[in-house]
mmCIF file of C-alpha atoms in Angstrom:
data_model
loop_
_atom_site.group_PDB
_atom_site.id
_atom_site.type_symbol
_atom_site.label_atom_id
_atom_site.label_comp_id
_atom_site.label_asym_id
_atom_site.label_seq_id
_atom_site.Cartn_x
_atom_site.Cartn_y
_atom_site.Cartn_z
ATOM 1 C CA MET A 1 -10.056 -5.730 5.403
ATOM 2 C CA ARG A 2 -6.922 -3.943 6.776
ATOM 3 C CA GLU A 3 -4.380 -6.200 8.535
ATOM 4 C CA VAL A 4 -2.016 -4.627 10.956
ATOM 5 C CA GLU A 5 0.713 -6.960 12.514
ATOM 6 C CA LEU A 6 4.215 -6.872 13.896
ATOM 7 C CA LYS A 7 6.469 -9.976 13.107
ATOM 8 C CA LEU A 8 9.226 -10.865 15.626
ATOM 9 C CA GLU A 9 11.860 -13.476 15.063
ATOM 10 C CA ILE A 10 12.546 -15.755 18.045
ATOM 11 C CA ASP A 11 14.784 -18.716 18.773
ATOM 12 C CA ARG A 12 13.081 -22.062 18.968
ATOM 13 C CA GLU A 13 14.506 -22.839 22.360
ATOM 14 C CA ASP A 14 12.948 -19.646 23.801
ATOM 15 C CA VAL A 15 9.389 -20.372 22.861
ATOM 16 C CA PRO A 16 8.362 -22.283 26.073
ATOM 17 C CA ARG A 17 9.755 -19.572 28.235
ATOM 18 C CA LEU A 18 7.809 -16.899 26.310
ATOM 19 C CA LEU A 19 4.579 -18.757 26.626
ATOM 20 C CA ARG A 20 5.058 -19.288 30.398
ATOM 21 C CA ASP A 21 5.970 -15.679 31.117
ATOM 22 C CA PRO A 22 3.583 -14.322 33.679
ATOM 23 C CA ARG A 23 3.427 -10.920 32.014
ATOM 24 C CA LEU A 24 1.914 -12.669 29.057
ATOM 25 C CA ARG A 25 -0.272 -15.140 30.890
ATOM 26 C CA GLU A 26 -2.029 -12.276 32.931
ATOM 27 C CA ARG A 27 -3.156 -10.694 29.695
ATOM 28 C CA VAL A 28 -4.534 -13.989 28.076
ATOM 29 C CA GLN A 29 -8.217 -13.935 27.377
ATOM 30 C CA GLY A 30 -9.870 -17.455 27.288
ATOM 31 C CA ARG A 31 -7.973 -20.660 26.255
ATOM 32 C CA GLY A 32 -5.222 -20.893 23.772
ATOM 33 C CA VAL A 33 -5.351 -23.015 20.806
ATOM 34 C CA THR A 34 -2.678 -24.937 18.718
ATOM 35 C CA ARG A 35 -3.285 -26.031 15.020
ATOM 36 C CA ASP A 36 -1.363 -27.472 12.085
ATOM 37 C CA LEU A 37 -1.609 -25.291 8.996
ATOM 38 C CA HIS A 38 -0.448 -26.147 5.509
ATOM 39 C CA SER A 39 -0.310 -23.331 2.897
ATOM 40 C CA VAL A 40 0.317 -23.282 -0.774
ATOM 41 C CA TYR A 41 1.114 -19.880 -2.385
ATOM 42 C CA PHE A 42 0.436 -19.241 -6.152
ATOM 43 C CA ASP A 43 1.948 -16.972 -8.656
ATOM 44 C CA THR A 44 2.929 -17.086 -12.398
ATOM 45 C CA ARG A 45 6.193 -18.619 -13.449
ATOM 46 C CA GLY A 46 7.579 -15.020 -13.778
ATOM 47 C CA LEU A 47 6.320 -14.145 -10.388
ATOM 48 C CA ALA A 48 3.912 -11.438 -11.592
ATOM 49 C CA LEU A 49 1.983 -11.204 -8.363
ATOM 50 C CA ALA A 50 5.011 -10.687 -6.131
ATOM 51 C CA ALA A 51 6.139 -7.984 -8.388
ATOM 52 C CA HIS A 52 2.818 -6.236 -7.757
ATOM 53 C CA GLY A 53 3.038 -6.684 -3.883
ATOM 54 C CA ILE A 54 0.377 -9.441 -3.829
ATOM 55 C CA ALA A 55 0.463 -12.774 -2.185
ATOM 56 C CA LEU A 56 -2.191 -15.410 -2.877
ATOM 57 C CA ARG A 57 -2.467 -18.545 -1.032
ATOM 58 C CA VAL A 58 -4.844 -21.539 -0.154
ATOM 59 C CA ARG A 59 -4.362 -22.799 3.492
ATOM 60 C CA ARG A 60 -5.706 -26.058 4.920
ATOM 61 C CA ASP A 61 -6.626 -25.903 8.434
ATOM 62 C CA GLY A 62 -7.855 -29.293 9.660
ATOM 63 C CA ARG A 63 -10.634 -29.967 7.093
ATOM 64 C CA ARG A 64 -11.113 -26.220 6.354
ATOM 65 C CA ARG A 65 -9.720 -24.634 3.288
ATOM 66 C CA VAL A 66 -9.456 -20.744 3.265
ATOM 67 C CA GLN A 67 -8.169 -18.653 0.374
ATOM 68 C CA THR A 68 -6.213 -15.377 1.461
ATOM 69 C CA LEU A 69 -5.039 -12.528 -0.779
ATOM 70 C CA LYS A 70 -2.663 -9.945 0.833
ATOM 71 C CA ALA A 71 -1.590 -6.878 -0.773
ATOM 72 C CA ARG A 72 0.705 -4.114 0.521
ATOM 73 C CA GLY A 73 -0.888 -1.313 2.383
ATOM 74 C CA SER A 74 0.167 2.332 2.577
ATOM 75 C CA GLU A 75 1.189 2.836 6.219
ATOM 76 C CA PRO A 76 4.836 3.092 6.653
ATOM 77 C CA GLY A 77 6.549 1.386 9.707
ATOM 78 C CA ALA A 78 8.163 -1.749 10.923
ATOM 79 C CA HIS A 79 4.690 -3.386 11.292
ATOM 80 C CA PHE A 80 2.804 -4.954 8.460
ATOM 81 C CA ASP A 81 -0.093 -2.928 7.146
ATOM 82 C CA ARG A 82 -1.884 -4.870 4.569
ATOM 83 C CA ILE A 83 -5.102 -5.277 2.594
ATOM 84 C CA GLU A 84 -6.291 -8.763 3.357
ATOM 85 C CA TYR A 85 -9.280 -10.791 1.798
ATOM 86 C CA GLU A 86 -10.105 -14.235 3.167
ATOM 87 C CA ALA A 87 -12.762 -16.620 1.893
ATOM 88 C CA PRO A 88 -13.689 -20.246 2.713
ATOM 89 C CA THR A 89 -13.185 -22.440 -0.303
ATOM 90 C CA THR A 90 -13.573 -26.132 -1.303
ATOM 91 C CA ARG A 91 -10.481 -26.103 -3.777
ATOM 92 C CA ASP A 92 -6.876 -26.459 -3.322
ATOM 93 C CA GLU A 93 -6.414 -24.019 -6.097
ATOM 94 C CA PRO A 94 -7.268 -20.325 -5.953
ATOM 95 C CA ASP A 95 -10.506 -18.911 -7.398
ATOM 96 C CA LEU A 96 -10.163 -15.247 -8.059
ATOM 97 C CA GLU A 97 -13.924 -14.820 -7.986
ATOM 98 C CA LEU A 98 -13.769 -15.129 -4.261
ATOM 99 C CA VAL A 99 -11.875 -11.710 -3.942
ATOM 100 C CA PRO A 100 -14.892 -9.345 -3.159
ATOM 101 C CA ASP A 101 -13.269 -6.280 -4.343
ATOM 102 C CA PRO A 102 -13.749 -5.538 -8.033
ATOM 103 C CA ALA A 103 -10.720 -3.103 -8.162
ATOM 104 C CA MET A 104 -8.457 -5.788 -6.592
ATOM 105 C CA ARG A 105 -9.605 -8.372 -8.980
ATOM 106 C CA ALA A 106 -8.845 -6.025 -11.883
ATOM 107 C CA ARG A 107 -5.348 -5.356 -10.277
ATOM 108 C CA ILE A 108 -4.774 -9.153 -10.294
ATOM 109 C CA ALA A 109 -5.947 -9.671 -13.766
ATOM 110 C CA ASP A 110 -3.672 -6.833 -14.967
ATOM 111 C CA ALA A 111 -0.655 -8.420 -13.152
ATOM 112 C CA LEU A 112 -1.378 -11.918 -14.494
ATOM 113 C CA GLY A 113 -2.162 -11.112 -18.139
ATOM 114 C CA ASP A 114 -2.427 -14.530 -20.043
ATOM 115 C CA ALA A 115 -0.018 -16.314 -17.623
ATOM 116 C CA PRO A 116 -1.405 -19.136 -15.663
ATOM 117 C CA LEU A 117 -1.087 -19.581 -11.766
ATOM 118 C CA GLU A 118 0.904 -22.378 -10.294
ATOM 119 C CA PRO A 119 2.093 -23.403 -6.843
ATOM 120 C CA VAL A 120 5.411 -21.679 -6.041
ATOM 121 C CA ILE A 121 5.834 -21.852 -2.168
ATOM 122 C CA GLU A 122 4.567 -24.310 0.468
ATOM 123 C CA THR A 123 4.682 -23.677 4.233
ATOM 124 C CA GLN A 124 4.016 -26.234 6.951
ATOM 125 C CA ILE A 125 3.339 -24.599 10.413
ATOM 126 C CA ARG A 126 2.454 -25.545 13.802
ATOM 127 C CA ARG A 127 0.733 -22.325 15.304
ATOM 128 C CA THR A 128 -0.035 -21.683 18.987
ATOM 129 C CA ARG A 129 -2.440 -18.837 19.487
ATOM 130 C CA ARG A 130 -3.251 -16.620 22.351
ATOM 131 C CA LEU A 131 -5.802 -13.593 22.532
ATOM 132 C CA LEU A 132 -4.424 -10.806 24.643
ATOM 133 C CA ARG A 133 -5.858 -7.694 26.246
ATOM 134 C CA CYS A 134 -3.367 -4.824 26.270
ATOM 135 C CA GLU A 135 -4.650 -1.562 27.850
ATOM 136 C CA GLY A 136 -7.365 -0.657 25.452
ATOM 137 C CA ALA A 137 -6.328 -2.943 22.679
ATOM 138 C CA VAL A 138 -6.857 -6.528 21.792
ATOM 139 C CA VAL A 139 -4.052 -8.413 20.182
ATOM 140 C CA GLU A 140 -3.759 -11.777 18.684
ATOM 141 C CA LEU A 141 -0.445 -13.582 19.409
ATOM 142 C CA ASP A 142 0.699 -16.480 17.140
ATOM 143 C CA VAL A 143 3.811 -18.424 17.756
ATOM 144 C CA ASP A 144 4.648 -20.274 14.360
ATOM 145 C CA LEU A 145 7.002 -23.146 14.184
ATOM 146 C CA GLY A 146 7.581 -24.984 10.874
ATOM 147 C CA GLU A 147 9.272 -24.562 7.571
ATOM 148 C CA VAL A 148 8.985 -22.865 4.196
ATOM 149 C CA ARG A 149 9.604 -24.919 0.978
ATOM 150 C CA ALA A 150 10.324 -23.352 -2.455
ATOM 151 C CA ALA A 151 12.516 -24.325 -5.410
ATOM 152 C CA GLY A 152 13.513 -27.494 -3.695
ATOM 153 C CA GLU A 153 14.971 -25.824 -0.611
ATOM 154 C CA THR A 154 13.635 -25.844 2.883
ATOM 155 C CA GLN A 155 13.991 -23.118 5.439
ATOM 156 C CA PRO A 156 13.053 -23.362 9.054
ATOM 157 C CA LEU A 157 10.645 -20.881 10.551
ATOM 158 C CA CYS A 158 10.251 -19.615 14.045
ATOM 159 C CA GLU A 159 8.512 -16.443 14.669
ATOM 160 C CA VAL A 160 5.928 -14.505 16.742
ATOM 161 C CA GLU A 161 3.186 -12.373 15.128
ATOM 162 C CA LEU A 162 1.332 -9.991 16.966
ATOM 163 C CA GLU A 163 -1.959 -8.877 15.071
ATOM 164 C CA LEU A 164 -4.069 -5.961 16.189
ATOM 165 C CA ARG A 165 -7.723 -6.845 16.530
ATOM 166 C CA GLU A 166 -8.915 -3.712 18.339
ATOM 167 C CA GLY A 167 -7.147 -0.464 19.201
ATOM 168 C CA GLU A 168 -4.120 1.334 17.878
ATOM 169 C CA PRO A 169 -0.897 -0.024 16.326
ATOM 170 C CA ALA A 170 1.201 1.457 19.208
ATOM 171 C CA ALA A 171 -0.150 -1.319 21.397
ATOM 172 C CA LEU A 172 1.715 -3.940 19.293
ATOM 173 C CA TYR A 173 5.164 -2.064 19.954
ATOM 174 C CA ASP A 174 4.215 -1.698 23.625
ATOM 175 C CA LEU A 175 3.505 -5.361 23.902
ATOM 176 C CA ALA A 176 6.705 -6.400 21.868
ATOM 177 C CA LEU A 177 8.836 -4.283 24.389
ATOM 178 C CA GLU A 178 7.235 -6.140 27.339
ATOM 179 C CA LEU A 179 7.938 -9.507 25.748
ATOM 180 C CA LEU A 180 11.458 -8.528 25.050
ATOM 181 C CA ASP A 181 12.007 -8.577 28.893
ATOM 182 C CA ALA A 182 11.126 -12.250 28.824
ATOM 183 C CA VAL A 183 13.029 -13.526 25.792
ATOM 184 C CA PRO A 184 15.354 -12.091 23.041
ATOM 185 C CA LEU A 185 13.142 -11.169 19.938
ATOM 186 C CA ARG A 186 14.143 -9.301 16.738
ATOM 187 C CA ILE A 187 11.592 -7.308 14.712
ATOM 188 C CA SER A 188 11.285 -8.808 11.170
ATOM 189 C CA ALA A 189 9.765 -7.332 7.887
ATOM 190 C CA VAL A 190 9.932 -10.706 6.079
ATOM 191 C CA SER A 191 6.609 -12.485 5.627
ATOM 192 C CA LYS A 192 6.452 -16.229 5.045
ATOM 193 C CA ALA A 193 5.918 -15.700 1.265
ATOM 194 C CA ASP A 194 9.030 -13.349 1.230
ATOM 195 C CA LEU A 195 11.087 -16.209 2.613
ATOM 196 C CA GLY A 196 9.881 -18.439 -0.072
ATOM 197 C CA TYR A 197 10.175 -15.858 -2.977
ATOM 198 C CA ALA A 198 13.837 -15.194 -1.860
ATOM 199 C CA THR A 199 14.802 -18.652 -3.093
ATOM 200 C CA LEU A 200 12.990 -18.374 -6.308
#
């Protein structure tokens, strides 16, 4: 599966104003949802997966557990264009057999060699989600507030993610420019995993 998203930094005090903005609210489809998410990212002690552009996590969302693998895509730009595989799991540790693509499993095995996986980064996030319709596109808007923990250090996190569900990537930029009229926003090319890896 291909994931296309635009990540924006926002100051915590501006979040309520963003979510109340009429330009945003007139685009909302259905009711919004707020959830608490706890994620653990796994890698080798030498960070072999990160060196190959791969992030592997297990996330707890209420009683559900979901394993997600993300790998760099080929499209240039400020937005993230990534390959993503998600699968429900009953375990707190990753199971590489849940990755459906044999070529990707081989890429992971080549990166790991004989090194075992271990937890390296932890995130605790409160996510507010809205589904937006934007002139021929459908965009998922997530506002994430929380923290990233790695190597005994904790970093605050406050960001907006615009993920394309239908339509063309240009819709993400058009929406971001609209939201910029409501609150100050800054484009970010740093993922949650990147924040954690920067301290390791």
